[in-house]
Each structure stands twice: as structure tokens, then as C-alpha cells.
Amino acid sequence: MPDFKPDPKKIAFVASPAAEAQDAFTRLTERYGAVGTDEAEVIVALGGDGLMLQTLHKSISTGKPIYGMNRGSVGFLMNEYAEEALIERIWTAEQSVIHPLAMTTVDIHGERHDALAINEVSMLRQTSQIAKLRILVDNQPRMDELVADGILVATPAGSTAYNLSASGPILPLNAPLLALTPISPFRPRRWRGALLPERVSLRIEVLESAKRPVSATADHHEVRDVASVDVKMDTSKSMVLLHDPGHSLDERILREQFGA
């Protein structure tokens, strides 16, 4: 999307319920005006990373670019907040295109559930019983039994979130990879996960699912008592994030790797 210059009169603002975000919403809409998200050419999100994820999920079907400004706590996906020169900042912003993960689960009752994840798909034990999982990549068994609290599959955009907390690798945004990261693994003792090509189909089966129940979560969408989970990147869907020059997701991920 070179030379992206949306109509200044076709900007929509969305904000988290936090007082700081709501105050910013009032100030910016009074200053720049606003339209509904259906009419907008660009969406400005005011809040933290949680709001950005919600906004990205809502825009998956439209592909409308999103420019976030931090009025929350973490704000890794957001730009710095400023009321001045918003139109110019949007016009000169760098664009990052990301794709979601498609999660398909079958629960122990045989029911199927579908959801999309922008950051990660995670599986976690539901009780004090540790989970036992079987991992298949492109229908080929790769690990017959992982004994752990769980496992997650992260996109490059999500690799600095839950994946990083679980000691997973940070992935450059343009890397055609997925991070497969165990959560508190017990056996195999030394296994720390794998890097997979983004094109692969991944299946994780829950062993002893009645005795050792496991939930699966795509970002914030949770399914409990799962029997199997299939994960694949959906490249047919694209989302565009806008960042100020020098503060793109690529740059932020690179800085994170050096502790900046």
C-alpha cells in the first residue's frame, strides 16, 4: 500500500474503557472529527495492546489500516500518544502486514470450534493434572508425548507476548516462521520448542483427555476440554498496522532482542 493517504475526514476512533483512553477519544474527535468504522479509511485505536488486538480482530474482514496510540499499560503495538499532527503521522506511517492463525478444535464431545489468533494459540492444563500432548506437523508425528503445563504457537507479531514469557524465541516480523513453545515442560526435559515454516499444518492431540483436561485459546477465545487442536496460518486474511517511522514492528522486535 504505497503512498497511503486516507481522507482526513474518514478517520474512525476507538478507545478502551480506561479514563485516559476515553479522555483522548474526546479530545481527538473534537479536534479531527470522526466517522463510524464502516465508513472509515483508517482506524485510530486509543488504549493498550489489548484494545489493539480487539480492533485487529474486528478489522480482519475489512483489512482497514489501524494506527494505535498508547493510552494503556504495555503498548508494544502502539505509537506514542500525541494530539498534534495526527493526519501527517498517519500519512507518513510505515506499514506492517500481518496474518492470523486459524485454530480448529474438536472437544471431547466431538464438537468443532473455529477461531482466529493474531498473537498465539495456546493450550493449558485445566486442573492440577499435568497435560500430555502429541505433536504432528503436516500429519507426521514429531513428538509422541510432551508432558507439560501446555504449549503455544506464536506468530512473529505475537512472539514478544506470551511466547517470550514462556522463554520462546523472538521472531522478526517478516520471518516466514511460527514459534512452537512448550509451557513449563517436564518431559522431554531438554526440549525447548521448535521453529516451524509458516506454511505447515500443526496438530496437537490431547492424551488422556478425560483425566487430564486441556483448554485451547486463540488470543482471547477459549475452548475447554479439547481433544485435538489444528493450527495453520491463514494467509488469505491480512491486517495492516501503521507505525511512526523508526518505530515499526520490525524495529521494536529488533530492539527487544537486544534488551532495548
CSV table of C-alpha atoms in Angstrom, one decimal:
chain,number,residue,atom,x,y,z
A,1,MET,CA,0.0,0.0,0.0
A,2,PRO,CA,2.5,2.7,-1.1
A,3,ASP,CA,1.6,6.4,-0.6
A,4,PHE,CA,-1.2,5.6,1.7
A,5,LYS,CA,-3.1,8.9,2.4
A,6,PRO,CA,-6.6,8.4,3.8
A,7,ASP,CA,-9.1,11.1,3.6
A,8,PRO,CA,-8.7,13.2,6.8
A,9,LYS,CA,-12.5,13.3,7.1
A,10,LYS,CA,-12.7,9.5,7.1
A,11,ILE,CA,-11.0,8.5,10.3
A,12,ALA,CA,-12.6,6.4,13.0
A,13,PHE,CA,-11.6,6.5,16.6
A,14,VAL,CA,-12.0,3.6,19.0
A,15,ALA,CA,-10.9,3.6,22.7
A,16,SER,CA,-10.6,1.3,25.7
A,17,PRO,CA,-12.9,2.0,28.7
A,18,ALA,CA,-9.9,3.4,30.7
A,19,ALA,CA,-10.3,7.0,31.7
A,20,GLU,CA,-7.1,8.1,30.0
A,21,ALA,CA,-8.2,6.5,26.7
A,22,GLN,CA,-11.7,8.0,26.9
A,23,ASP,CA,-10.3,11.4,27.6
A,24,ALA,CA,-8.1,11.0,24.5
A,25,PHE,CA,-11.1,9.9,22.5
A,26,THR,CA,-13.0,13.1,23.4
A,27,ARG,CA,-10.1,15.4,22.6
A,28,LEU,CA,-9.2,13.8,19.3
A,29,THR,CA,-12.7,13.5,18.0
A,30,GLU,CA,-13.4,17.2,18.8
A,31,ARG,CA,-10.2,18.2,17.1
A,32,TYR,CA,-10.3,16.0,14.0
A,33,GLY,CA,-13.9,14.9,13.7
A,34,ALA,CA,-14.8,11.2,13.2
A,35,VAL,CA,-16.8,8.8,11.2
A,36,GLY,CA,-18.0,5.2,12.0
A,37,THR,CA,-15.7,2.3,11.5
A,38,ASP,CA,-17.7,1.2,8.5
A,39,GLU,CA,-17.2,4.5,6.6
A,40,ALA,CA,-13.6,5.0,7.7
A,41,GLU,CA,-10.5,4.6,5.6
A,42,VAL,CA,-8.3,4.2,8.7
A,43,ILE,CA,-9.0,3.4,12.3
A,44,VAL,CA,-7.2,5.1,15.2
A,45,ALA,CA,-7.1,2.9,18.3
A,46,LEU,CA,-6.6,4.5,21.7
A,47,GLY,CA,-5.5,2.2,24.5
A,48,GLY,CA,-3.1,-0.6,25.1
A,49,ASP,CA,-2.2,-3.9,23.3
A,50,GLY,CA,-5.5,-5.5,24.4
A,51,LEU,CA,-7.5,-2.9,22.6
A,52,MET,CA,-5.3,-3.2,19.6
A,53,LEU,CA,-5.9,-7.0,19.4
A,54,GLN,CA,-9.7,-6.4,19.7
A,55,THR,CA,-9.5,-3.8,16.9
A,56,LEU,CA,-7.4,-6.1,14.7
A,57,HIS,CA,-9.9,-8.9,15.2
A,58,LYS,CA,-12.8,-6.7,14.2
A,59,SER,CA,-11.0,-5.4,11.1
A,60,ILE,CA,-9.8,-8.8,9.7
A,61,SER,CA,-12.7,-8.9,7.2
A,62,THR,CA,-12.1,-5.3,6.1
A,63,GLY,CA,-8.3,-5.0,6.0
A,64,LYS,CA,-8.6,-1.4,7.1
A,65,PRO,CA,-5.3,0.0,8.4
A,66,ILE,CA,-5.0,0.7,12.1
A,67,TYR,CA,-2.9,3.4,13.8
A,68,GLY,CA,-2.7,2.9,17.5
A,69,MET,CA,-1.7,5.4,20.2
A,70,ASN,CA,-0.8,4.2,23.7
A,71,ARG,CA,-3.3,5.1,26.3
A,72,GLY,CA,-2.8,1.8,28.2
A,73,SER,CA,-0.1,-0.1,30.1
A,74,VAL,CA,2.2,-2.1,27.7
A,75,GLY,CA,1.5,-0.6,24.3
A,76,PHE,CA,4.1,-2.7,22.4
A,77,LEU,CA,1.9,-2.5,19.3
A,78,MET,CA,1.1,1.2,19.7
A,79,ASN,CA,2.7,4.6,18.8
A,80,GLU,CA,3.4,7.3,21.3
A,81,TYR,CA,0.4,9.4,22.1
A,82,ALA,CA,0.3,13.0,20.8
A,83,GLU,CA,-2.7,15.1,19.7
A,84,GLU,CA,-0.7,17.2,17.2
A,85,ALA,CA,-0.2,16.4,13.5
A,86,LEU,CA,-2.2,13.2,13.6
A,87,ILE,CA,-3.1,13.3,9.9
A,88,GLU,CA,0.6,13.8,8.9
A,89,ARG,CA,1.7,11.0,11.2
A,90,ILE,CA,-0.8,8.6,9.6
A,91,TRP,CA,0.2,9.7,6.1
A,92,THR,CA,3.9,9.1,6.7
A,93,ALA,CA,3.5,5.9,8.8
A,94,GLU,CA,5.2,2.7,7.9
A,95,GLN,CA,3.0,-0.3,7.2
A,96,SER,CA,3.3,-3.8,8.7
A,97,VAL,CA,1.2,-6.6,7.2
A,98,ILE,CA,0.3,-9.5,9.5
A,99,HIS,CA,-1.7,-12.7,9.1
A,100,PRO,CA,-3.7,-14.6,11.7
A,101,LEU,CA,-3.5,-18.2,12.8
A,102,ALA,CA,-6.6,-20.3,12.2
A,103,MET,CA,-7.4,-22.6,15.1
A,104,THR,CA,-9.8,-25.5,14.7
A,105,THR,CA,-10.5,-27.5,17.8
A,106,VAL,CA,-12.5,-30.7,18.5
A,107,ASP,CA,-13.6,-31.1,22.1
A,108,ILE,CA,-14.1,-34.4,23.9
A,109,HIS,CA,-17.8,-34.3,22.9
A,110,GLY,CA,-16.9,-34.2,19.2
A,111,GLU,CA,-17.9,-30.6,18.7
A,112,ARG,CA,-15.8,-28.4,16.4
A,113,HIS,CA,-14.9,-24.8,17.2
A,114,ASP,CA,-13.1,-22.3,14.9
A,115,ALA,CA,-11.3,-19.1,15.9
A,116,LEU,CA,-8.5,-16.8,14.7
A,117,ALA,CA,-5.5,-15.7,16.6
A,118,ILE,CA,-3.2,-12.7,15.9
A,119,ASN,CA,-0.7,-13.4,18.7
A,120,GLU,CA,-0.9,-17.0,19.6
A,121,VAL,CA,-2.8,-20.2,20.0
A,122,SER,CA,-2.1,-21.7,23.5
A,123,MET,CA,-3.1,-24.9,25.2
A,124,LEU,CA,-3.1,-25.2,29.0
A,125,ARG,CA,-4.0,-27.8,31.6
A,126,GLN,CA,-7.3,-27.1,33.3
A,127,THR,CA,-6.6,-28.9,36.6
A,128,SER,CA,-3.7,-30.0,38.8
A,129,GLN,CA,-3.1,-32.9,36.4
A,130,ILE,CA,-0.2,-32.1,34.0
A,131,ALA,CA,-1.1,-32.3,30.3
A,132,LYS,CA,0.1,-35.0,28.0
A,133,LEU,CA,0.2,-33.9,24.3
A,134,ARG,CA,1.1,-35.5,21.0
A,135,ILE,CA,2.5,-33.2,18.2
A,136,LEU,CA,2.1,-33.8,14.5
A,137,VAL,CA,3.5,-31.5,11.8
A,138,ASP,CA,2.0,-31.9,8.3
A,139,ASN,CA,0.3,-35.1,9.6
A,140,GLN,CA,3.7,-36.5,10.5
A,141,PRO,CA,4.2,-37.4,14.2
A,142,ARG,CA,7.1,-35.4,15.6
A,143,MET,CA,6.7,-36.0,19.3
A,144,ASP,CA,4.7,-38.9,20.7
A,145,GLU,CA,4.4,-37.4,24.2
A,146,LEU,CA,5.0,-33.9,25.6
A,147,VAL,CA,4.4,-33.7,29.4
A,148,ALA,CA,4.0,-30.1,30.3
A,149,ASP,CA,1.6,-27.4,31.6
A,150,GLY,CA,0.8,-26.7,27.9
A,151,ILE,CA,2.2,-25.5,24.6
A,152,LEU,CA,1.7,-22.4,22.4
A,153,VAL,CA,2.1,-21.5,18.7
A,154,ALA,CA,3.1,-17.9,18.1
A,155,THR,CA,3.2,-15.7,15.1
A,156,PRO,CA,6.1,-13.2,14.6
A,157,ALA,CA,3.8,-10.4,15.7
A,158,GLY,CA,2.9,-12.4,18.9
A,159,SER,CA,6.4,-13.7,19.6
A,160,THR,CA,7.1,-10.9,22.1
A,161,ALA,CA,4.0,-11.6,24.1
A,162,TYR,CA,3.1,-14.9,25.9
A,163,ASN,CA,5.7,-16.7,23.8
A,164,LEU,CA,8.5,-14.6,25.2
A,165,SER,CA,7.2,-15.0,28.7
A,166,ALA,CA,7.4,-18.8,28.2
A,167,SER,CA,11.1,-18.4,27.1
A,168,GLY,CA,10.2,-18.8,23.4
A,169,PRO,CA,12.2,-17.1,20.6
A,170,ILE,CA,11.6,-13.6,19.3
A,171,LEU,CA,10.8,-13.7,15.6
A,172,PRO,CA,11.5,-10.9,13.1
A,173,LEU,CA,8.1,-9.7,11.7
A,174,ASN,CA,9.0,-10.7,8.2
A,175,ALA,CA,10.3,-14.1,9.1
A,176,PRO,CA,8.1,-16.9,7.5
A,177,LEU,CA,8.1,-18.8,10.7
A,178,LEU,CA,6.0,-19.9,13.7
A,179,ALA,CA,7.3,-20.5,17.2
A,180,LEU,CA,6.2,-23.7,18.8
A,181,THR,CA,7.0,-23.2,22.5
A,182,PRO,CA,6.3,-25.6,25.5
A,183,ILE,CA,4.9,-24.1,28.7
A,184,SER,CA,6.8,-25.5,31.8
A,185,PRO,CA,7.9,-28.7,30.1
A,186,PHE,CA,8.7,-31.8,32.2
A,187,ARG,CA,9.4,-34.4,29.6
A,188,PRO,CA,11.3,-34.3,27.3
A,189,ARG,CA,13.4,-32.5,29.9
A,190,ARG,CA,15.6,-30.6,27.4
A,191,TRP,CA,13.1,-29.8,24.7
A,192,ARG,CA,12.6,-26.0,24.4
A,193,GLY,CA,10.4,-25.9,21.3
A,194,ALA,CA,10.8,-25.6,17.6
A,195,LEU,CA,10.7,-23.1,14.8
A,196,LEU,CA,8.4,-24.1,12.0
A,197,PRO,CA,7.8,-22.8,8.5
A,198,GLU,CA,4.6,-20.7,8.4
A,199,ARG,CA,3.1,-22.9,5.7
A,200,VAL,CA,2.9,-26.0,7.9
A,201,SER,CA,-0.2,-27.6,9.4
A,202,LEU,CA,0.2,-28.4,13.0
A,203,ARG,CA,-2.0,-30.8,15.1
A,204,ILE,CA,-1.7,-31.2,18.8
A,205,GLU,CA,-3.7,-34.1,20.3
A,206,VAL,CA,-4.5,-34.4,24.0
A,207,LEU,CA,-3.7,-37.7,25.5
A,208,GLU,CA,-5.8,-39.0,28.4
A,209,SER,CA,-8.1,-36.0,27.8
A,210,ALA,CA,-10.8,-37.2,30.3
A,211,LYS,CA,-8.2,-37.5,33.1
A,212,ARG,CA,-6.0,-34.6,32.1
A,213,PRO,CA,-8.4,-31.9,30.6
A,214,VAL,CA,-6.8,-29.2,28.5
A,215,SER,CA,-8.2,-25.8,27.2
A,216,ALA,CA,-7.2,-24.1,23.9
A,217,THR,CA,-7.2,-20.3,23.5
A,218,ALA,CA,-6.9,-18.3,20.3
A,219,ASP,CA,-5.9,-14.9,21.7
A,220,HIS,CA,-8.9,-14.3,24.0
A,221,HIS,CA,-11.2,-17.0,22.6
A,222,GLU,CA,-11.1,-20.1,24.8
A,223,VAL,CA,-12.4,-23.6,24.2
A,224,ARG,CA,-12.3,-26.1,27.1
A,225,ASP,CA,-12.0,-29.9,27.3
A,226,VAL,CA,-10.3,-30.2,23.9
A,227,ALA,CA,-9.3,-33.5,22.3
A,228,SER,CA,-7.3,-32.0,19.4
A,229,VAL,CA,-6.2,-28.7,18.0
A,230,ASP,CA,-5.3,-27.9,14.4
A,231,VAL,CA,-3.3,-24.6,13.7
A,232,LYS,CA,-2.4,-23.1,10.4
A,233,MET,CA,-1.5,-19.5,9.3
A,234,ASP,CA,-4.3,-18.1,7.2
A,235,THR,CA,-2.5,-16.0,4.6
A,236,SER,CA,-5.8,-15.2,2.9
A,237,LYS,CA,-6.5,-12.7,5.6
A,238,SER,CA,-4.3,-9.6,6.1
A,239,MET,CA,-4.2,-6.8,8.7
A,240,VAL,CA,-2.3,-3.6,8.3
A,241,LEU,CA,-0.6,-1.8,11.3
A,242,LEU,CA,0.6,1.7,10.9
A,243,HIS,CA,3.7,2.9,12.9
A,244,ASP,CA,5.7,6.1,13.0
A,245,PRO,CA,9.0,6.0,11.1
A,246,GLY,CA,11.6,4.4,13.2
A,247,HIS,CA,9.1,2.7,15.4
A,248,SER,CA,7.8,-0.1,13.2
A,249,LEU,CA,7.1,-3.6,14.5
A,250,ASP,CA,10.3,-4.8,12.8
A,251,GLU,CA,12.3,-2.2,14.7
A,252,ARG,CA,10.5,-2.9,18.0
A,253,ILE,CA,11.1,-6.6,17.7
A,254,LEU,CA,14.8,-6.0,16.9
A,255,ARG,CA,15.2,-3.7,19.9
A,256,GLU,CA,13.5,-6.3,22.1
A,257,GLN,CA,16.2,-8.9,21.2
A,258,PHE,CA,18.9,-6.6,22.5
A,259,GLY,CA,17.0,-5.6,25.6
A,260,ALA,CA,16.3,-2.1,24.5
